[in-house]
PDB file of C-alpha atoms in Angstrom:
ATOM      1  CA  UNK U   1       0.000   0.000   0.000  1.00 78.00           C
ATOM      2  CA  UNK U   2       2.649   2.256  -0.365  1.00 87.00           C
ATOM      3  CA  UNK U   3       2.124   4.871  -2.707  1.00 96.00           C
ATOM      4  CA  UNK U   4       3.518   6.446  -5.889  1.00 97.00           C
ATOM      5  CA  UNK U   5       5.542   9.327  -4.245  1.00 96.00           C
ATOM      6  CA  UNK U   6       5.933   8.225  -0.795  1.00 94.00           C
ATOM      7  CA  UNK U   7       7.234   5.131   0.410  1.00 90.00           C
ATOM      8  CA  UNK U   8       5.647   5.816   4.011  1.00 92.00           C
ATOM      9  CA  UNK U   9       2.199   6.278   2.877  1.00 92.00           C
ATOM     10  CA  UNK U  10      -0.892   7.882   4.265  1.00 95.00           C
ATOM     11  CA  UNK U  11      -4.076   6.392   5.087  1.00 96.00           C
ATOM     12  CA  UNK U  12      -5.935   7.941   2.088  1.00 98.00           C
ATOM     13  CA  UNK U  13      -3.541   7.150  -0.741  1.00 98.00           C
ATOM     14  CA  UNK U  14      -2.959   3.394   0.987  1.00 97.00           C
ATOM     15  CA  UNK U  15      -6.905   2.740   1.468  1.00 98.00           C
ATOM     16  CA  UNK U  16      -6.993   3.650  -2.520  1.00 98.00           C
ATOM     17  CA  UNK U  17      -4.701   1.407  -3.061  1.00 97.00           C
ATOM     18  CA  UNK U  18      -6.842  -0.989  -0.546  1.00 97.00           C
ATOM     19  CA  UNK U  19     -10.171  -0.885  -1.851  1.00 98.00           C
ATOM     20  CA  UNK U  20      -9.790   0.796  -5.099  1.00 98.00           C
ATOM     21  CA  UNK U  21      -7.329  -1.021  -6.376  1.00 97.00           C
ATOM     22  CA  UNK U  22      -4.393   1.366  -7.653  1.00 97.00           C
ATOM     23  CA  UNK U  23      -1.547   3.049  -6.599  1.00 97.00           C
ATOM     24  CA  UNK U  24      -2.139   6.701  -5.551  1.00 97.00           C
ATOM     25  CA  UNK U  25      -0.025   9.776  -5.010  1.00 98.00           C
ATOM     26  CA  UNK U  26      -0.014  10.613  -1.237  1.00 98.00           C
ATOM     27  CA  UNK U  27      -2.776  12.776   0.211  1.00 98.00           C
ATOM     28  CA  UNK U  28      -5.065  12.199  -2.266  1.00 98.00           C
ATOM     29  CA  UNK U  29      -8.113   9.804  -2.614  1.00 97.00           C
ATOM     30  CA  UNK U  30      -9.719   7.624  -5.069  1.00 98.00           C
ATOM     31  CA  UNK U  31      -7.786   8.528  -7.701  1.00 98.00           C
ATOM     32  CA  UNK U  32      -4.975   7.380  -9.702  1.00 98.00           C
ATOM     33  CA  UNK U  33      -1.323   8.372 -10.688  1.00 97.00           C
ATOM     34  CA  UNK U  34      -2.690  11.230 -12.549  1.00 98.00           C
ATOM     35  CA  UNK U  35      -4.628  12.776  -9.520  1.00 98.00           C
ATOM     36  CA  UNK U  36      -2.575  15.356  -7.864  1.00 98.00           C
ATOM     37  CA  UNK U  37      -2.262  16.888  -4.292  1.00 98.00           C
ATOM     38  CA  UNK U  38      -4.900  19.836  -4.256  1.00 97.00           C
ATOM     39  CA  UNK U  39      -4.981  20.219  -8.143  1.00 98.00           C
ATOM     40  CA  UNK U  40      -8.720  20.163  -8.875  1.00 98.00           C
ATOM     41  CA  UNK U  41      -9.114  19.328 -12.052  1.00 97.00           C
ATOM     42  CA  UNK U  42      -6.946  16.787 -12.444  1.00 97.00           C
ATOM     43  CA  UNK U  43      -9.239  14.534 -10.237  1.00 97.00           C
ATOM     44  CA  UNK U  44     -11.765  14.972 -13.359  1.00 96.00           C
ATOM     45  CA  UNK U  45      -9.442  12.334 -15.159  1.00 96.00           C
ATOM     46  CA  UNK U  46      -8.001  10.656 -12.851  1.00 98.00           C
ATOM     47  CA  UNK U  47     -11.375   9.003 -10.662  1.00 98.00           C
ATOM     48  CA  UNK U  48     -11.500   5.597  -9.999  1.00 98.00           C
ATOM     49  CA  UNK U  49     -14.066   2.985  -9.011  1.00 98.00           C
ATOM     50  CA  UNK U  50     -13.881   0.908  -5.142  1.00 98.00           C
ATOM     51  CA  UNK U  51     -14.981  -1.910  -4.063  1.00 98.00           C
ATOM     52  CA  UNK U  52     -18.697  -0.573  -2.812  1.00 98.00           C
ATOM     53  CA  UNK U  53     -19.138   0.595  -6.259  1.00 98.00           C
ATOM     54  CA  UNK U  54     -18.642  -2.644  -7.538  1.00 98.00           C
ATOM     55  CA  UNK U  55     -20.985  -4.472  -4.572  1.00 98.00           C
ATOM     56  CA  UNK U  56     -23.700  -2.194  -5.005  1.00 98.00           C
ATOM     57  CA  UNK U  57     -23.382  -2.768  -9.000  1.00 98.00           C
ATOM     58  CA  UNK U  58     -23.586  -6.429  -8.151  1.00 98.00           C
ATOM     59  CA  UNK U  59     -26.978  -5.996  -5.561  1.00 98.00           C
ATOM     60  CA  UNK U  60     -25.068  -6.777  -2.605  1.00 98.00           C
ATOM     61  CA  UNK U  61     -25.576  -4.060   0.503  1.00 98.00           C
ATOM     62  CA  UNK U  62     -22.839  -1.794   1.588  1.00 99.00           C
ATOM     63  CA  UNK U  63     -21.999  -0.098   5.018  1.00 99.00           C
ATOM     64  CA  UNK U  64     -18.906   1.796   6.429  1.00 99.00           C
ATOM     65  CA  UNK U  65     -18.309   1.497  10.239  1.00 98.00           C
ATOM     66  CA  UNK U  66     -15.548   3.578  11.464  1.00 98.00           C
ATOM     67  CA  UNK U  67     -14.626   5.072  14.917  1.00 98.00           C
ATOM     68  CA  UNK U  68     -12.450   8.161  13.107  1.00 98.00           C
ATOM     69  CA  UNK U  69     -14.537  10.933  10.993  1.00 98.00           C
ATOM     70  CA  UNK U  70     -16.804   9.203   7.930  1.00 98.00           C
ATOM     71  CA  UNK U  71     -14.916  11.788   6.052  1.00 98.00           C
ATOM     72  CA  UNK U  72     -11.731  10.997   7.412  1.00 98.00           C
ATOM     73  CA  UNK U  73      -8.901   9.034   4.907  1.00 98.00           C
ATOM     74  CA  UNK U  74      -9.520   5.453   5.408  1.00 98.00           C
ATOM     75  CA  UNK U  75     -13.470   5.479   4.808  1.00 98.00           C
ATOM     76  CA  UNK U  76     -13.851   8.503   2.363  1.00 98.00           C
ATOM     77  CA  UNK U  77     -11.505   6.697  -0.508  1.00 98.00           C
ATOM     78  CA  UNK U  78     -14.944   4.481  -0.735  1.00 98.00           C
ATOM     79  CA  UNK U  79     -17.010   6.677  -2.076  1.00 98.00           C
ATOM     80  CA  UNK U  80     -15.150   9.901  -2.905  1.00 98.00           C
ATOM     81  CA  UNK U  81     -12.531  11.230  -5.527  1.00 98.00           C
ATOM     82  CA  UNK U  82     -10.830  14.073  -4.336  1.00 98.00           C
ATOM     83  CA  UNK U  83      -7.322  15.723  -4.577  1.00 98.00           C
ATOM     84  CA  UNK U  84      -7.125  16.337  -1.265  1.00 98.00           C
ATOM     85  CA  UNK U  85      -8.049  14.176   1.960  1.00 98.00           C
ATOM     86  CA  UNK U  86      -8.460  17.614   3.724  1.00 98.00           C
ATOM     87  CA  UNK U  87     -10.880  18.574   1.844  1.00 98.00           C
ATOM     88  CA  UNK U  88     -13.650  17.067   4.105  1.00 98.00           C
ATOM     89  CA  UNK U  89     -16.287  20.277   4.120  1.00 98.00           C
ATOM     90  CA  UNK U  90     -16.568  23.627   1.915  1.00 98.00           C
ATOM     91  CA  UNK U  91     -14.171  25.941   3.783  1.00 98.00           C
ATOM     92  CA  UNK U  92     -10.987  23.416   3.364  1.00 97.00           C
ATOM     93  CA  UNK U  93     -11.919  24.072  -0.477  1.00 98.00           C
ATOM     94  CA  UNK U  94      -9.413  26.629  -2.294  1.00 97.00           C
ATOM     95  CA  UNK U  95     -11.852  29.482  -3.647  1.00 95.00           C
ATOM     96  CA  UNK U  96     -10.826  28.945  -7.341  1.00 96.00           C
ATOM     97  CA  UNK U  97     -11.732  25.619  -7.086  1.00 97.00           C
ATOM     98  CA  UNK U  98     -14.913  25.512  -5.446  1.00 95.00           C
ATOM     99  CA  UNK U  99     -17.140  25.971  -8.374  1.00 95.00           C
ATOM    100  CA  UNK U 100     -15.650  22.716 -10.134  1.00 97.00           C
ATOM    101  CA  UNK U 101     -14.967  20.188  -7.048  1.00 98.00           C
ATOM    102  CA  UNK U 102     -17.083  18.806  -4.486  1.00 98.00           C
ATOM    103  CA  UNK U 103     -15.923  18.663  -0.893  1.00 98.00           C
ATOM    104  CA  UNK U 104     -15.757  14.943   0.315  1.00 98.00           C
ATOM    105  CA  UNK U 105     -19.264  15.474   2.532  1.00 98.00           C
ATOM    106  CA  UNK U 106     -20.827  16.438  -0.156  1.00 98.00           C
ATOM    107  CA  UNK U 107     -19.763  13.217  -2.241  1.00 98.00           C
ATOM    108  CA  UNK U 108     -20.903  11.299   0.460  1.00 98.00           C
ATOM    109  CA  UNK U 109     -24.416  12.803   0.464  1.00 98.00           C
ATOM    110  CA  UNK U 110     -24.904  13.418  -3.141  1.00 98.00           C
ATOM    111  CA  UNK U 111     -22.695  11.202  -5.443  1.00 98.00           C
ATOM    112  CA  UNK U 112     -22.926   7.425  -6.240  1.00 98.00           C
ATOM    113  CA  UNK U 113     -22.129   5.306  -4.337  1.00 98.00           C
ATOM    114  CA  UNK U 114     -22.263   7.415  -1.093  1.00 98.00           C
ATOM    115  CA  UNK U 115     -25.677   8.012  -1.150  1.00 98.00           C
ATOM    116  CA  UNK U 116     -26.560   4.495  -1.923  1.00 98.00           C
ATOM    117  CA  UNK U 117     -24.620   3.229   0.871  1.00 99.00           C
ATOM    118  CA  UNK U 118     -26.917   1.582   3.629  1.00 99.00           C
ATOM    119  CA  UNK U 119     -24.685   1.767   6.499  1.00 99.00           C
ATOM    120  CA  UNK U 120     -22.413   5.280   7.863  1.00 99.00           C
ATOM    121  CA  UNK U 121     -21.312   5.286  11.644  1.00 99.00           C
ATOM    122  CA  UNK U 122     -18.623   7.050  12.916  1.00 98.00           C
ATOM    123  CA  UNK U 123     -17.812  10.900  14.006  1.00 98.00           C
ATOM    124  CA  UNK U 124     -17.455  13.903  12.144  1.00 98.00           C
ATOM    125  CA  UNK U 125     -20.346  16.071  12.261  1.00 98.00           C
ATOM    126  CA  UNK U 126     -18.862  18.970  12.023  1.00 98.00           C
ATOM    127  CA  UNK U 127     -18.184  18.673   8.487  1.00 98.00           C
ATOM    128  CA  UNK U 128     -21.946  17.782   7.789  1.00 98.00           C
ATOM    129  CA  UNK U 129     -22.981  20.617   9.898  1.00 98.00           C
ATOM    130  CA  UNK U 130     -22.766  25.006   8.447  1.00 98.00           C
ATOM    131  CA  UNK U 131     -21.087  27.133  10.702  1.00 98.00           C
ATOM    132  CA  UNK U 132     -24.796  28.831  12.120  1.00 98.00           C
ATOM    133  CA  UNK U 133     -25.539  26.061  13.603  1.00 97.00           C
ATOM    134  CA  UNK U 134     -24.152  24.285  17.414  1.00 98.00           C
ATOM    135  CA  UNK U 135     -23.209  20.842  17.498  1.00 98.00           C
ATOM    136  CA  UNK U 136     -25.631  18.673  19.718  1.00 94.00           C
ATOM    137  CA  UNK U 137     -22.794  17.420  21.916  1.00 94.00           C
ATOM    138  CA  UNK U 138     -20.233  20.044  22.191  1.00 95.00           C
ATOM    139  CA  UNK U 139     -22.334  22.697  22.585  1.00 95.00           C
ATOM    140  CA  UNK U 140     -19.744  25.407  22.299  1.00 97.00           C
ATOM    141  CA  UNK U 141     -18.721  24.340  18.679  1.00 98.00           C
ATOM    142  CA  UNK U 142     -20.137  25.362  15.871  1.00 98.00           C
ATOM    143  CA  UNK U 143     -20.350  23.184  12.417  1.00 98.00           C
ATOM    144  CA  UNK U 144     -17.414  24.117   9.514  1.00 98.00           C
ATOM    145  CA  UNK U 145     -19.459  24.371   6.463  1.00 98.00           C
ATOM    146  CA  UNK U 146     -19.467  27.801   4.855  1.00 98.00           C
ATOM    147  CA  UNK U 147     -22.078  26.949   2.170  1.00 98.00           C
ATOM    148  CA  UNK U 148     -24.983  27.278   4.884  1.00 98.00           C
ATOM    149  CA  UNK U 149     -26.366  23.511   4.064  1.00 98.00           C
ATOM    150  CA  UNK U 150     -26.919  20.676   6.479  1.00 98.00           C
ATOM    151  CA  UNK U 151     -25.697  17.900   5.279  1.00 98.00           C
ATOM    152  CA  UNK U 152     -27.680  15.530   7.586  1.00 98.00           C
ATOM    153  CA  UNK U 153     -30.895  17.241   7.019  1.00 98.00           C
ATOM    154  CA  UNK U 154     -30.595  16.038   3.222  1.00 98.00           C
ATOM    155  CA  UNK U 155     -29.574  12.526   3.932  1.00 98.00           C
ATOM    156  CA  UNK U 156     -32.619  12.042   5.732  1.00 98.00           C
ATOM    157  CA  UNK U 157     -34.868  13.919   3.294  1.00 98.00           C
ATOM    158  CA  UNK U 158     -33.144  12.253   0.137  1.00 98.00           C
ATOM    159  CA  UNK U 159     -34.022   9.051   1.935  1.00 98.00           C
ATOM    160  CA  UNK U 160     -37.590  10.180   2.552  1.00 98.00           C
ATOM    161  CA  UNK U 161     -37.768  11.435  -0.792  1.00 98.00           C
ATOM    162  CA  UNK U 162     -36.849   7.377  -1.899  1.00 98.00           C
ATOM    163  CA  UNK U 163     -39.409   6.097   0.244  1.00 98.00           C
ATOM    164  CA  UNK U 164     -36.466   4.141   2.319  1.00 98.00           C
ATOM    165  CA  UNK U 165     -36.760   3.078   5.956  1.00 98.00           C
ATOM    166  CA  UNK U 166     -34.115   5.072   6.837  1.00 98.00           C
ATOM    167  CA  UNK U 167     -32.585   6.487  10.208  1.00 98.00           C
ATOM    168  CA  UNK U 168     -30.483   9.142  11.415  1.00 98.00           C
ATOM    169  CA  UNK U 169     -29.105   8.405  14.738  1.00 98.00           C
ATOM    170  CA  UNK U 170     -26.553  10.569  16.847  1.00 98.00           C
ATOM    171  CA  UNK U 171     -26.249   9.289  20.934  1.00 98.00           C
ATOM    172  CA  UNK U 172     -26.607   5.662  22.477  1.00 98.00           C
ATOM    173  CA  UNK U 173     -29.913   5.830  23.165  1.00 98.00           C
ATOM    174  CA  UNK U 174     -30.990   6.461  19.515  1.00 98.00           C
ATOM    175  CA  UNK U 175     -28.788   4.280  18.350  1.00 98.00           C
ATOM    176  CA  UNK U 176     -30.081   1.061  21.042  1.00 98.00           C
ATOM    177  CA  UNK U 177     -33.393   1.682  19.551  1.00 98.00           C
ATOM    178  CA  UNK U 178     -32.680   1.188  16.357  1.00 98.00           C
ATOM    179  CA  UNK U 179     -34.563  -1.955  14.700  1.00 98.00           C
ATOM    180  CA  UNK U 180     -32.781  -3.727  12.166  1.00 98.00           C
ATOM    181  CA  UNK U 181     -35.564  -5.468  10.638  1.00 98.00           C
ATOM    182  CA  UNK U 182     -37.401  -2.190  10.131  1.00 98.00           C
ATOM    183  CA  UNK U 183     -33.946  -0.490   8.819  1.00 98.00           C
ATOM    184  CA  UNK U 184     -32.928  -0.261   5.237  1.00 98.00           C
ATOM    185  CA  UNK U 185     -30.358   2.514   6.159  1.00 98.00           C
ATOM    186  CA  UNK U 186     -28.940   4.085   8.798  1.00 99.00           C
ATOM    187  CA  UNK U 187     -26.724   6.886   8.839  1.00 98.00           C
ATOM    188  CA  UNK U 188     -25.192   7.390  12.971  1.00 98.00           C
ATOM    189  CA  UNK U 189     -22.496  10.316  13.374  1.00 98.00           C
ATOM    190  CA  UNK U 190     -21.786  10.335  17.079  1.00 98.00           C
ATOM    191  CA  UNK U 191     -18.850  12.686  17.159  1.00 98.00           C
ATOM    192  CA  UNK U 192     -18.195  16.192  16.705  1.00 98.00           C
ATOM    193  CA  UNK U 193     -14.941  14.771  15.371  1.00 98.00           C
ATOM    194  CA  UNK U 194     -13.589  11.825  15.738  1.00 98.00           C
ATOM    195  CA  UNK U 195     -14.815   9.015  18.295  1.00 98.00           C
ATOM    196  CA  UNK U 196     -13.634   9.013  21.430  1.00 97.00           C
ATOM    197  CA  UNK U 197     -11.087   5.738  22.725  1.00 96.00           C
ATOM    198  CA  UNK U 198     -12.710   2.702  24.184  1.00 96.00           C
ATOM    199  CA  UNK U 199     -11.197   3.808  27.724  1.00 97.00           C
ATOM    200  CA  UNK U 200     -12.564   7.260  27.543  1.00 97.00           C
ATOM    201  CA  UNK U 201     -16.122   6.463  25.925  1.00 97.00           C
ATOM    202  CA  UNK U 202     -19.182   7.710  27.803  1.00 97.00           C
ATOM    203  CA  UNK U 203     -21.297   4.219  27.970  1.00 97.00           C
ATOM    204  CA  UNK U 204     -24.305   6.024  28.828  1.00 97.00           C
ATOM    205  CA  UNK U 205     -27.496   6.974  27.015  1.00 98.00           C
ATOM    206  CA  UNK U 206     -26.250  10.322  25.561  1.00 97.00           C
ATOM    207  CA  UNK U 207     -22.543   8.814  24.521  1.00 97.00           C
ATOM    208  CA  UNK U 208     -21.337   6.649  22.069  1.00 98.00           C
ATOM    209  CA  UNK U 209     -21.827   3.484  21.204  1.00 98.00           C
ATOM    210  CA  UNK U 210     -18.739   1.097  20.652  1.00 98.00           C
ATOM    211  CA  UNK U 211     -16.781  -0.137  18.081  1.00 98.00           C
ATOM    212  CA  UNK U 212     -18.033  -3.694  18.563  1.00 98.00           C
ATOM    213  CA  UNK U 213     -21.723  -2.668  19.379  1.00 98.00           C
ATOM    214  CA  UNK U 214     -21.856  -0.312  15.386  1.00 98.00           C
ATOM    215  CA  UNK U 215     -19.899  -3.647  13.460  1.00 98.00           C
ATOM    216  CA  UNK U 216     -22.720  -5.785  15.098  1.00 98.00           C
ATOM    217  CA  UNK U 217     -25.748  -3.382  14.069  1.00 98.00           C
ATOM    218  CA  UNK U 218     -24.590  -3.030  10.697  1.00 99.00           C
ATOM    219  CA  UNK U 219     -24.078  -6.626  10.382  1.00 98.00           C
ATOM    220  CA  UNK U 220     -27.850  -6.742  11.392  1.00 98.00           C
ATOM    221  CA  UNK U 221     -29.235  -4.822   8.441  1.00 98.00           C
ATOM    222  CA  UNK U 222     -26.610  -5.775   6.062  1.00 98.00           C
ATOM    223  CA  UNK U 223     -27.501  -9.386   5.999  1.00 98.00           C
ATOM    224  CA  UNK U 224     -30.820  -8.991   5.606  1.00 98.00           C
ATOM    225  CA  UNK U 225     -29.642  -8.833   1.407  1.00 98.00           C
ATOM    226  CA  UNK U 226     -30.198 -12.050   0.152  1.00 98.00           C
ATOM    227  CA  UNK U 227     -26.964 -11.209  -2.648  1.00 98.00           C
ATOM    228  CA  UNK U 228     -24.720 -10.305   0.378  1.00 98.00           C
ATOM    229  CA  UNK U 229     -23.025  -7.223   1.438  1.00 98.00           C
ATOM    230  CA  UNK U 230     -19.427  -5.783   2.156  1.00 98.00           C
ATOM    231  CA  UNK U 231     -18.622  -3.842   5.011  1.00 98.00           C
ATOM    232  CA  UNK U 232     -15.958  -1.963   5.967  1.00 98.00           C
ATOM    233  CA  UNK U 233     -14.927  -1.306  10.132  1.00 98.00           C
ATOM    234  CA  UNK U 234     -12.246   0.746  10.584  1.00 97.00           C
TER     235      UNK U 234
END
């Protein structure tokens, strides 16, 4: 997994090279050799499929389960093609290139296959989240996007709008009520950022759940899909 120009890699470039397939320059996400470090365009020509594309194409159900950001390095080269793995929200976006690339939320939300993938748990609302609005947990911080959306709003409406049993989740207690049978897709973002470690997670209603306790849920509604599924925990 090491990658093109660096033989100590980073997580984005290696998890290309993972689940997409290729070797990729560092910093930079499902893309190929000719995708380069913050250049925009280049990620026009340089895309490249991963290995939820290719399940989804095939029927199977997908999920990502991940106790880092959804938009962090690892999970993002999934479903997104970027230039940059910083570019999780708007704001990280140069201005000259905001009219021609998405940010990697945004993929997630709007492109294939992100928005056709059944199961996202992890952290990282604070790039789903614009900057007028508090974060439910840490009450004193504010989302990053500058484009004024709400990324989580339109999951759940897009899913509405599909007629899917669908459910946004963000504490324990939401998430333990959860039924799989009745779930089709379930989107849970329990962090402002990333999750917190195993030793310091609050096991209470209005924490997280673990690591062990998101693989198992998503295993839950995955199988239900009598072609199969892949999953990803992280």
């Amino acid at each position: 997994t090491y990658n093109i120009d660096a033989q100590i890699g980073d997580s984005s470039a290696c998890a290309t090279a993972l689940l997409c397939g290729v070797k990729a320059n560092v910093n930079t996400l499902g893309l190929d050799h000719r995708g380069k470090f913050e250049d925009c365009m280049s990620s026009y020509t340089a895309g490249v499929t991963s290995i939820i594309d290719w399940a989804q194409k095939h029927g199977k159900s997908t999920g990502i389960v991940t106790n880092t950001r959804i938009t962090h390095g690892t999970p993002s080269a999934l479903y997104a093609r970027s230039p940059s793995r910083y570019w999780e929200d708007d704001a990280k976006i140069p201005a000259h290139s905001h009219a021609s690339c998405k940010d990697i939320a945004r993929q997630l939300i709007e492109n294939e296959p992100g928005k056709n993938i059944n199961v996202l748990m992890g952290g990282g609302r604070r790039h789903l989240i614009p900057t007028s609005v508090y974060d439910r947990e840490e009450r004193n911080q504010r989302g990053r996007r500058t484009d004024g959306r709400n990324l989580l709003d339109e999951w759940v409406h897009d899913k509405k709008t599909r007629d899917l049993n669908a459910e946004y989740v963000w504490n324990k207690a939401q998430f333990d009520k959860v039924d799989p049978k009745h779930t089709d897709y379930l989107l849970g973002v329990f962090g402002y950022s990333h999750l917190d470690f195993e030793v310091d997670r609050n096991k209470g209603p209005t924490g997280e759940p673990s690591l062990s306790e998101m693989t198992v849920k998503a295993i839950q509604i995955l199988r239900k899909n009598p072609h199969g599924f892949f999953l990803m925990v992280e």
